[in-house]
Coordinates of N, CA and C in Angstrom, one line a residue:
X1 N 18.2 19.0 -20.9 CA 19.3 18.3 -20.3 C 20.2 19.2 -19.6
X2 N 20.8 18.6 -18.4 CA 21.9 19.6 -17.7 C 22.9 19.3 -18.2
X3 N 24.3 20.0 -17.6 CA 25.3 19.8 -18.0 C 25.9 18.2 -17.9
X4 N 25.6 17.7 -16.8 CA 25.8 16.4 -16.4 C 25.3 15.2 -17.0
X5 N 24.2 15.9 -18.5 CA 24.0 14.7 -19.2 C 22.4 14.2 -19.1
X6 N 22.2 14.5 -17.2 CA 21.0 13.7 -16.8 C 19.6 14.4 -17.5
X7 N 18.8 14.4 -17.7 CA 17.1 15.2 -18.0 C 17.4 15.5 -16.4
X8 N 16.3 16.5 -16.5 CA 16.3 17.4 -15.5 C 15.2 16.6 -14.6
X9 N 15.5 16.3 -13.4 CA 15.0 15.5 -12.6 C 14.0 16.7 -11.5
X10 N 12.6 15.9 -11.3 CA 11.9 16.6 -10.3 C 12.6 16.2 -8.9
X11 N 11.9 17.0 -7.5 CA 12.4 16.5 -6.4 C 11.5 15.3 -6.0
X12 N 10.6 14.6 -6.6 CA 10.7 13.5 -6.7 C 11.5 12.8 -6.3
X13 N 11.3 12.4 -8.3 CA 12.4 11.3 -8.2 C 14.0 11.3 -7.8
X14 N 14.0 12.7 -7.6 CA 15.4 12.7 -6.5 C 15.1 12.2 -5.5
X15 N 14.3 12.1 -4.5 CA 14.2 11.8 -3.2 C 13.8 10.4 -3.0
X16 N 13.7 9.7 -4.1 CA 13.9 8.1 -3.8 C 14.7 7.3 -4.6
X17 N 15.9 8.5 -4.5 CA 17.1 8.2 -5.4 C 18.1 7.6 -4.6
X18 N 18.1 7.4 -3.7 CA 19.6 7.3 -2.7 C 20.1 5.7 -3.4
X19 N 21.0 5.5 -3.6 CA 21.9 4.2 -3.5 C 22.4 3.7 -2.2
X20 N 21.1 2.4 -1.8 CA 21.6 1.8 -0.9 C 22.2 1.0 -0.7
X21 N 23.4 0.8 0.4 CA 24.4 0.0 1.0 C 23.6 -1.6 1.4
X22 N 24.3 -2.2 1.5 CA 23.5 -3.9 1.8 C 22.8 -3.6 3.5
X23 N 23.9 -3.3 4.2 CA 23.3 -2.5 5.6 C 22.2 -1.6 6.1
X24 N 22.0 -1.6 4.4 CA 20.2 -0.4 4.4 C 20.9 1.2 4.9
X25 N 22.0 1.6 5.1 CA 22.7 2.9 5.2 C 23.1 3.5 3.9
X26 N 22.7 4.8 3.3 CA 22.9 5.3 2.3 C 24.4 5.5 2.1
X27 N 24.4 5.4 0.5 CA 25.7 5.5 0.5 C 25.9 7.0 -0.7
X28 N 27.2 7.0 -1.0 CA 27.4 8.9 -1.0 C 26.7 9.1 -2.1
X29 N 26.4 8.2 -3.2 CA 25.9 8.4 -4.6 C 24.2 8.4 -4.9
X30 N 23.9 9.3 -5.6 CA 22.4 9.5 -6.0 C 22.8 9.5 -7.6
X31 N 21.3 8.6 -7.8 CA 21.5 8.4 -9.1 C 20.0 9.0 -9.9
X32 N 20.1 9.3 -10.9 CA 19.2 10.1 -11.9 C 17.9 8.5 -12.1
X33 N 16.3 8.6 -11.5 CA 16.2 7.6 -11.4 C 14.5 7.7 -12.5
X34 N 14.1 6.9 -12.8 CA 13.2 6.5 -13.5 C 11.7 6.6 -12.4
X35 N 11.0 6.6 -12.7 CA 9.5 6.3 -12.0 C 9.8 4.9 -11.7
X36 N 9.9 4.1 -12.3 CA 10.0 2.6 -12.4 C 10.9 2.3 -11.3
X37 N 12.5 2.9 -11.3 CA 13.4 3.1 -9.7 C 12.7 3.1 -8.8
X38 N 11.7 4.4 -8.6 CA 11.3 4.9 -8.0 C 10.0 3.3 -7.4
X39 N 9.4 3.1 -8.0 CA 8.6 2.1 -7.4 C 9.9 1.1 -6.6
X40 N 10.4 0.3 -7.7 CA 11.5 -0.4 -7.2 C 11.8 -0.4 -5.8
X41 N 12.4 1.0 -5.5 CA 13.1 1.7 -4.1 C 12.2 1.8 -3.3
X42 N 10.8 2.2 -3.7 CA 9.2 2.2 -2.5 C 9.3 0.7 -2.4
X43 N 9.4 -0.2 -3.1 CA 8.9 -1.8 -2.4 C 9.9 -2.6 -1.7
X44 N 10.9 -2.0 -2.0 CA 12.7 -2.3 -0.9 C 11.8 -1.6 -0.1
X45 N 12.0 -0.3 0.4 CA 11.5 0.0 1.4 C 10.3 -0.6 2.4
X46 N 9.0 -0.7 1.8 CA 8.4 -1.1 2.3 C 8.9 -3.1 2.8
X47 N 9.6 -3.4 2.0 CA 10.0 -4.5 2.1 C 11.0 -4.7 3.8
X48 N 11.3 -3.6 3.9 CA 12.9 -3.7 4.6 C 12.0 -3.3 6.0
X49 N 10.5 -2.0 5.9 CA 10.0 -2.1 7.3 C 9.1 -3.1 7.6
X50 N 9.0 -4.4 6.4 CA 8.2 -5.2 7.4 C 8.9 -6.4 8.1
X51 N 10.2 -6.3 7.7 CA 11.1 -7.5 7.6 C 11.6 -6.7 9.4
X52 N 11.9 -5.1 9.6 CA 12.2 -5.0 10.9 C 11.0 -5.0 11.9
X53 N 9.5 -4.6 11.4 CA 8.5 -4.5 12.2 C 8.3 -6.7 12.7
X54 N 8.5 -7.3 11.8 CA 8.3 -8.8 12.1 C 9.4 -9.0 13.6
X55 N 10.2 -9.0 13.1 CA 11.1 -9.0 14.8 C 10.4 -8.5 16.2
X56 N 9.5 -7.5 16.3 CA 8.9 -7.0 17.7 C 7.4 -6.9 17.5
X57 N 6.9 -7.8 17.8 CA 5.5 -8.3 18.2 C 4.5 -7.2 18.6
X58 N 5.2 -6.5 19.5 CA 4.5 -5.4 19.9 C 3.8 -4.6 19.0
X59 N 5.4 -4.1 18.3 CA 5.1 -3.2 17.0 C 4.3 -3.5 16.0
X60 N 4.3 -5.0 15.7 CA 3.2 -5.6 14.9 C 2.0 -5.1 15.3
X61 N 1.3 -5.4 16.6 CA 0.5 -5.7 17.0 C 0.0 -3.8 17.1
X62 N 0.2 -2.9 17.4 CA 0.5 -1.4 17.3 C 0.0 -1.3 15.8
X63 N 1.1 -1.7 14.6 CA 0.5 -0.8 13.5 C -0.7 -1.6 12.5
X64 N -0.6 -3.0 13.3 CA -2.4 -3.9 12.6 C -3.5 -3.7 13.6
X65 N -3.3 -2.6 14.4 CA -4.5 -2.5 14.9 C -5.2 -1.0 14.6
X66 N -4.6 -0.7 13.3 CA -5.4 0.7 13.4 C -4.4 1.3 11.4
X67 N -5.4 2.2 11.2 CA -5.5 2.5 10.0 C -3.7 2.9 9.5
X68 N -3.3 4.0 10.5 CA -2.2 4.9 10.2 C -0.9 3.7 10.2
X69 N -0.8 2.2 10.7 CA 0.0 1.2 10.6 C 0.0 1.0 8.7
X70 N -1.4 0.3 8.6 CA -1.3 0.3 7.3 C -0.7 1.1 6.6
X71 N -1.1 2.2 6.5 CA -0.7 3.4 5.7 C 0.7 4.0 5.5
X72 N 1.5 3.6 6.8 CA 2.8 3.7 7.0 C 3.5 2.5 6.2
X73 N 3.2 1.8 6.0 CA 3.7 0.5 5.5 C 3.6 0.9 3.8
X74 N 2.4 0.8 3.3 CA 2.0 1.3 1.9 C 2.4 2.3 1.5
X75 N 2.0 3.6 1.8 CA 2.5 4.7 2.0 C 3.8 5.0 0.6
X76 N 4.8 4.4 1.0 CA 5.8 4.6 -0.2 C 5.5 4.0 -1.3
X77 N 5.2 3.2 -1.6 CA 5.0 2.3 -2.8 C 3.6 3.0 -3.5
X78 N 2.9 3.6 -2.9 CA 1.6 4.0 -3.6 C 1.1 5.2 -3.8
X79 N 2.7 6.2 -3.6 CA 2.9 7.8 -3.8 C 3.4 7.3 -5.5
X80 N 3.8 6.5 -6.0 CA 4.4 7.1 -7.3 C 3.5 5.8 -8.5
X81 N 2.5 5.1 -8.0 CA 1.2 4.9 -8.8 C 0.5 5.8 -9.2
X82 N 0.4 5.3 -11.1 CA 0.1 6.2 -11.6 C -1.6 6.1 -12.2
X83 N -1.9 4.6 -11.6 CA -3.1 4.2 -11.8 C -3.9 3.4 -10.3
X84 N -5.0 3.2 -10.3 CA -4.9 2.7 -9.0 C -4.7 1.5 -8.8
X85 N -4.5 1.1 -7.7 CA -3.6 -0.6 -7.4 C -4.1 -1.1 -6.1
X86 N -4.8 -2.2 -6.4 CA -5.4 -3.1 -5.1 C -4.0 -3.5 -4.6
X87 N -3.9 -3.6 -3.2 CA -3.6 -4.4 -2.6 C -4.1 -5.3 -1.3
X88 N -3.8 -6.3 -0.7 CA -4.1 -6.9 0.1 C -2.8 -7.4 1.1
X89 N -3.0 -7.2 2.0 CA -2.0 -7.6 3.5 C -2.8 -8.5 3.8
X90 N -2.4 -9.7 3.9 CA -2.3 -10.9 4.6 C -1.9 -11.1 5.6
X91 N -2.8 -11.4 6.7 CA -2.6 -11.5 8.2 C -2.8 -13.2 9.1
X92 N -2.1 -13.4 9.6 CA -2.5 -14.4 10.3 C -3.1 -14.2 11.3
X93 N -3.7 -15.5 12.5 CA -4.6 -15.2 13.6 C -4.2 -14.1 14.3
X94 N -3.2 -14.1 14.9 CA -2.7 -12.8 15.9 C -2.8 -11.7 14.8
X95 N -2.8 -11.0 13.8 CA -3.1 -10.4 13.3 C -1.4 -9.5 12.5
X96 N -0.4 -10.7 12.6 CA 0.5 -10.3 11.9 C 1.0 -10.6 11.0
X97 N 1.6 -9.6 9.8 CA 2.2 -9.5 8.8 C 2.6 -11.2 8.1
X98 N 1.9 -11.6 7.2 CA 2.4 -12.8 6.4 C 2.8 -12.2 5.2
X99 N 2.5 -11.2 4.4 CA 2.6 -10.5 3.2 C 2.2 -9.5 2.7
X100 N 2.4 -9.0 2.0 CA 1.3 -7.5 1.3 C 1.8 -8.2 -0.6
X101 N 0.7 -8.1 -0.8 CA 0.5 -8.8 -2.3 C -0.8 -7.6 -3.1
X102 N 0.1 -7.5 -4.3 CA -0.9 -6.9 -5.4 C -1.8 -7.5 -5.7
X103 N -3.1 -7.1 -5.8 CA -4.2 -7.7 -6.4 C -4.5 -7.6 -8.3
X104 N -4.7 -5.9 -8.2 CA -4.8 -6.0 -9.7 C -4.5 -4.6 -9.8
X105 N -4.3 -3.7 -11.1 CA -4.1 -2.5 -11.5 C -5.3 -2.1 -11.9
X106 N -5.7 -0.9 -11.9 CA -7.1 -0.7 -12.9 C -6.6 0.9 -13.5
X107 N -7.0 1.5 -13.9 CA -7.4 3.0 -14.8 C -6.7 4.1 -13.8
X108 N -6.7 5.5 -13.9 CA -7.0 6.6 -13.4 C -8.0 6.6 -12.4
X109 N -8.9 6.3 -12.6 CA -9.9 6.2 -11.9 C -11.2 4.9 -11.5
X110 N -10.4 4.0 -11.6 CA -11.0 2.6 -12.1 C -10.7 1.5 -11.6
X111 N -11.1 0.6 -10.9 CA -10.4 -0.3 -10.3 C -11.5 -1.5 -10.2
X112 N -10.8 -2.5 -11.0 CA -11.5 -3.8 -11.3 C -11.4 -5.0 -10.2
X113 N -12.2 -5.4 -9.4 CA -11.8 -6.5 -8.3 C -12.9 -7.4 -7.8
X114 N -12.6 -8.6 -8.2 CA -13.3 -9.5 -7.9 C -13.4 -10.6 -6.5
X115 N -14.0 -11.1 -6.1 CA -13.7 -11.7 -4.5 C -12.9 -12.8 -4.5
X116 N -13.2 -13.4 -5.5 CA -12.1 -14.7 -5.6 C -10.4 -14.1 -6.0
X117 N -10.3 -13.2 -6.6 CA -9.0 -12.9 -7.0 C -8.2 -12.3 -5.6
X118 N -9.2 -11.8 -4.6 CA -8.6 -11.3 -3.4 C -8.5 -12.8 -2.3
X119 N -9.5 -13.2 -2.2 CA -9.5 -14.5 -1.2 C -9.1 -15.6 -1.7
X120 N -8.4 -15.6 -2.7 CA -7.4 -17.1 -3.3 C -6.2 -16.6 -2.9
X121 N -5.6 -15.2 -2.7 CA -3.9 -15.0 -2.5 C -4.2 -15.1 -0.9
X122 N -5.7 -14.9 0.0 CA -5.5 -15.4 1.7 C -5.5 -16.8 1.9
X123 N -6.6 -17.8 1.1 CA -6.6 -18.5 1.3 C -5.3 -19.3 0.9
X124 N -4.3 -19.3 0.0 CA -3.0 -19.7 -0.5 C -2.2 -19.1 0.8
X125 N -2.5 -18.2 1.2 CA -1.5 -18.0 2.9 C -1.9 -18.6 3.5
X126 N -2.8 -19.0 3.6 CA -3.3 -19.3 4.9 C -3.3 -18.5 6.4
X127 N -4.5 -16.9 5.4 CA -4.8 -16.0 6.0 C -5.6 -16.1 7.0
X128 N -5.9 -15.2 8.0 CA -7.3 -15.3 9.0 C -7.6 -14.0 8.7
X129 N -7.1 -13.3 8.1 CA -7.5 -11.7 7.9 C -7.0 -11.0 6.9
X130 N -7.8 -10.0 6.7 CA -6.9 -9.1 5.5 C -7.2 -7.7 5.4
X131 N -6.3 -7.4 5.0 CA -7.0 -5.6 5.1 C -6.4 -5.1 3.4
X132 N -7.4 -4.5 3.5 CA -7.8 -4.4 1.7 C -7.0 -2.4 1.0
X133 N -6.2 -2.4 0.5 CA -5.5 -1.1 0.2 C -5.7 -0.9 -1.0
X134 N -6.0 0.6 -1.0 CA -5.7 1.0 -2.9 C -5.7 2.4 -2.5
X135 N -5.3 2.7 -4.2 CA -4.6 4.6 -4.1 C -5.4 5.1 -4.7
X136 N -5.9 6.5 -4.7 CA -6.5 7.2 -5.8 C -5.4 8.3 -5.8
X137 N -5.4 8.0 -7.3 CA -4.1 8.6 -7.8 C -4.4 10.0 -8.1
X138 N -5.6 11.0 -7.8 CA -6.2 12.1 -7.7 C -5.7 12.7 -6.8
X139 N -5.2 12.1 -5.4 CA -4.8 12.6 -4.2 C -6.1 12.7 -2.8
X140 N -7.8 12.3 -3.7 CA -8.2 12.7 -2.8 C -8.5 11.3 -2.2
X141 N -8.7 10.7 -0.9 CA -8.9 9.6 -0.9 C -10.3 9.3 -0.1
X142 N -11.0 10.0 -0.4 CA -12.7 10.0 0.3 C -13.2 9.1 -0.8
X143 N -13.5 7.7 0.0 CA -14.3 6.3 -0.6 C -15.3 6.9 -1.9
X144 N -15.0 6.6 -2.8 CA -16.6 6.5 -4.0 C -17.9 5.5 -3.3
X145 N -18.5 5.5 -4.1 CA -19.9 5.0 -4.0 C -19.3 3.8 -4.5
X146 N -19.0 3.2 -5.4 CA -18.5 2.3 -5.5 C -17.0 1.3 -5.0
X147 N -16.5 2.1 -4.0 CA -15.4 1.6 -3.1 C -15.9 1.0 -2.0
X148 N -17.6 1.4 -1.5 CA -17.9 1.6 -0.4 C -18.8 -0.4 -0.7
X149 N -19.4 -0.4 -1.8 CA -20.3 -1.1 -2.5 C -19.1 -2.8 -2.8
X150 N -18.0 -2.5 -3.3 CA -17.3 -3.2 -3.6 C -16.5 -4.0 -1.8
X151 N -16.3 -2.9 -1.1 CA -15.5 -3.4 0.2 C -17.0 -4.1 1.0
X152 N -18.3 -3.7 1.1 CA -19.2 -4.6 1.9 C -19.4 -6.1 1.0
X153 N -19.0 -6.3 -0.1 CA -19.4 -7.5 -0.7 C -18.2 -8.5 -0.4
X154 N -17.0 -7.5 -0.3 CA -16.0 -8.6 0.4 C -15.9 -8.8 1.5
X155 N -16.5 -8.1 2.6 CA -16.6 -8.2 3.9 C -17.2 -9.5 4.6
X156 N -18.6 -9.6 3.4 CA -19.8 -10.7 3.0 C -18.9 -12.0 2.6
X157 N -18.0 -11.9 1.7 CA -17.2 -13.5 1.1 C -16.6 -13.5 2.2
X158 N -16.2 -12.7 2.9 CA -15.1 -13.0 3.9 C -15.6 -13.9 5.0
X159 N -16.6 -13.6 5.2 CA -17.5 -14.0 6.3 C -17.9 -15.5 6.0
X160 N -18.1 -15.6 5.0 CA -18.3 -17.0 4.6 C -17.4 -18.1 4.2
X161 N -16.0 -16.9 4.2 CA -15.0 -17.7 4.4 C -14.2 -18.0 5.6
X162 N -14.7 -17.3 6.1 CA -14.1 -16.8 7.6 C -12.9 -16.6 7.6
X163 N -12.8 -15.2 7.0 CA -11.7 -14.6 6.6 C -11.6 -13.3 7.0
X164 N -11.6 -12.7 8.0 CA -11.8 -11.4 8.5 C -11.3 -10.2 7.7
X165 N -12.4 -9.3 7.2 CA -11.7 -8.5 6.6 C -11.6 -7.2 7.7
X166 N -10.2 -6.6 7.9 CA -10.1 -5.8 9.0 C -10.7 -4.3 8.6
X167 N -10.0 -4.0 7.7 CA -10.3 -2.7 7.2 C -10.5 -2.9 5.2
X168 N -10.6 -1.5 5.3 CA -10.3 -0.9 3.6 C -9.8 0.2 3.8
X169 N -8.4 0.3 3.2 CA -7.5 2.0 3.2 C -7.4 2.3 2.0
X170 N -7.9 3.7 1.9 CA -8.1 4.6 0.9 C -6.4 5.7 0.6
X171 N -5.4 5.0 0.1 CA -4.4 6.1 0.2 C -4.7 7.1 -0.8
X172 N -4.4 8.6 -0.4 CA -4.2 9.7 -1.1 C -3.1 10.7 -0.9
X173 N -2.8 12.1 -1.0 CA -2.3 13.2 -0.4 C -3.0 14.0 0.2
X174 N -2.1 14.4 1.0 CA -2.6 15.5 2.2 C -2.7 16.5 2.1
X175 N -3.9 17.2 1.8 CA -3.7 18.9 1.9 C -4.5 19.8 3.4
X176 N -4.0 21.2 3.0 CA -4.7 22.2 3.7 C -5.7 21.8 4.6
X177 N -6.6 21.5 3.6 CA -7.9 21.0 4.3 C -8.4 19.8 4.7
X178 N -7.5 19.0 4.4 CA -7.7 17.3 4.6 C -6.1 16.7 5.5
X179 N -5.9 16.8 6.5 CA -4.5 16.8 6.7 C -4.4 15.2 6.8
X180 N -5.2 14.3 6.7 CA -4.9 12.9 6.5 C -4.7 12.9 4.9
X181 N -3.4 11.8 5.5 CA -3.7 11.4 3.8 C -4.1 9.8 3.1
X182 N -5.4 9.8 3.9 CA -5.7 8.2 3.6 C -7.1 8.4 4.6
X183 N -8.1 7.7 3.9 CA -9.4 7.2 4.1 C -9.5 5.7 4.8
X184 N -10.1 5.7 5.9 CA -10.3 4.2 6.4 C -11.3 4.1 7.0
X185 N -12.1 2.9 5.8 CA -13.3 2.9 6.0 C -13.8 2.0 7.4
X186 N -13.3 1.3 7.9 CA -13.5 1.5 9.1 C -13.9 1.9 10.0
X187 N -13.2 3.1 10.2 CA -13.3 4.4 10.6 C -14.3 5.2 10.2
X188 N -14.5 5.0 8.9 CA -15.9 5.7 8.5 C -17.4 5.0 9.2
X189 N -17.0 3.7 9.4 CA -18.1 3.2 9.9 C -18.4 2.5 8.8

């Protein structure tokens, strides 16, 4: 404990500590925050850049056409997952933003997902597309054999539902030798 009372906080959860004003401008107080904050504050955020990316079409149309949009969007919310976490963005025909919705939680290294549990939250939007997200909480984000096996079976439902699946993003961290920090299998081919 410090003098102040608080446990001794990493630079972490300092840095997605700020106490925000209703105007989304920080205000002068940082508060000692939980992991749980910390998600909290990642899904405002993410919340607050899709709510300004929805205003300019363009911009939409820029970060759903390519991996590093996704990733910018996710990105915060799936640095302080401590297990991995499906998600799914729901797109309409033009290819923008209706939602980003959790699918399911799985393990360390483990991730449970079934085709119906992803294409009942598009079909309930009344999606035309979706792009399929998860973290490996390892940091490294190069697809498993089973990431790879699991994303062509939904590509297959999708097709039969005519439900376009755009991508699959692999978030991780960035190092030395990997300076992406996210896998898109897309892009992999």
């Amino acid at each position: 404990m410090e003098r102040n009372g608080f446990a001794v906080q990493t630079w972490f959860t300092w840095s997605y500590s700020p106490v925000y004003r209703e105007d989304g401008g920080i205000g002068g107080l940082f508060c000692a925050c939980t992991e749980e904050t910390a998600r909290v504050l990642a899904a405002r955020e993410r919340d607050r850049l899709v709510q300004e990316a929805q205003g300019t079409a363009a911009t939409l149309q820029a970060w759903f056409d390519n991996a590093p949009g996704f990733v910018a969007l996710l990105r915060g919310q799936n640095l302080v997952q401590d297990v991995e976490t499906l998600q799914v963005l729901l797109l309409n025909t033009r290819k923008r933003l209706i939602r980003v919705e959790e699918v399911t939680n799985g393990t360390i290294d483990t991730l449970l997902v079934h085709a119906r549990e992803v294409f009942r939250r598009a079909i309930a939007a009344n999606a035309a597309a979706i792009v399929l997200a998860h973290n490996h909480p390892s940091g490294d984000p190069t697809p498993s054999d089973a990431d790879i096996k699991v994303t062509r079976d939904l590509v297959r439902a999708g097709q039969l539902l005519r439900i376009e699946v755009v991508d699959h993003v692999i978030l991780g961290r960035a190092t030395a030798q990997r300076p992406k920090d996210y896998s898109s299998l897309r892009e992999l081919g």
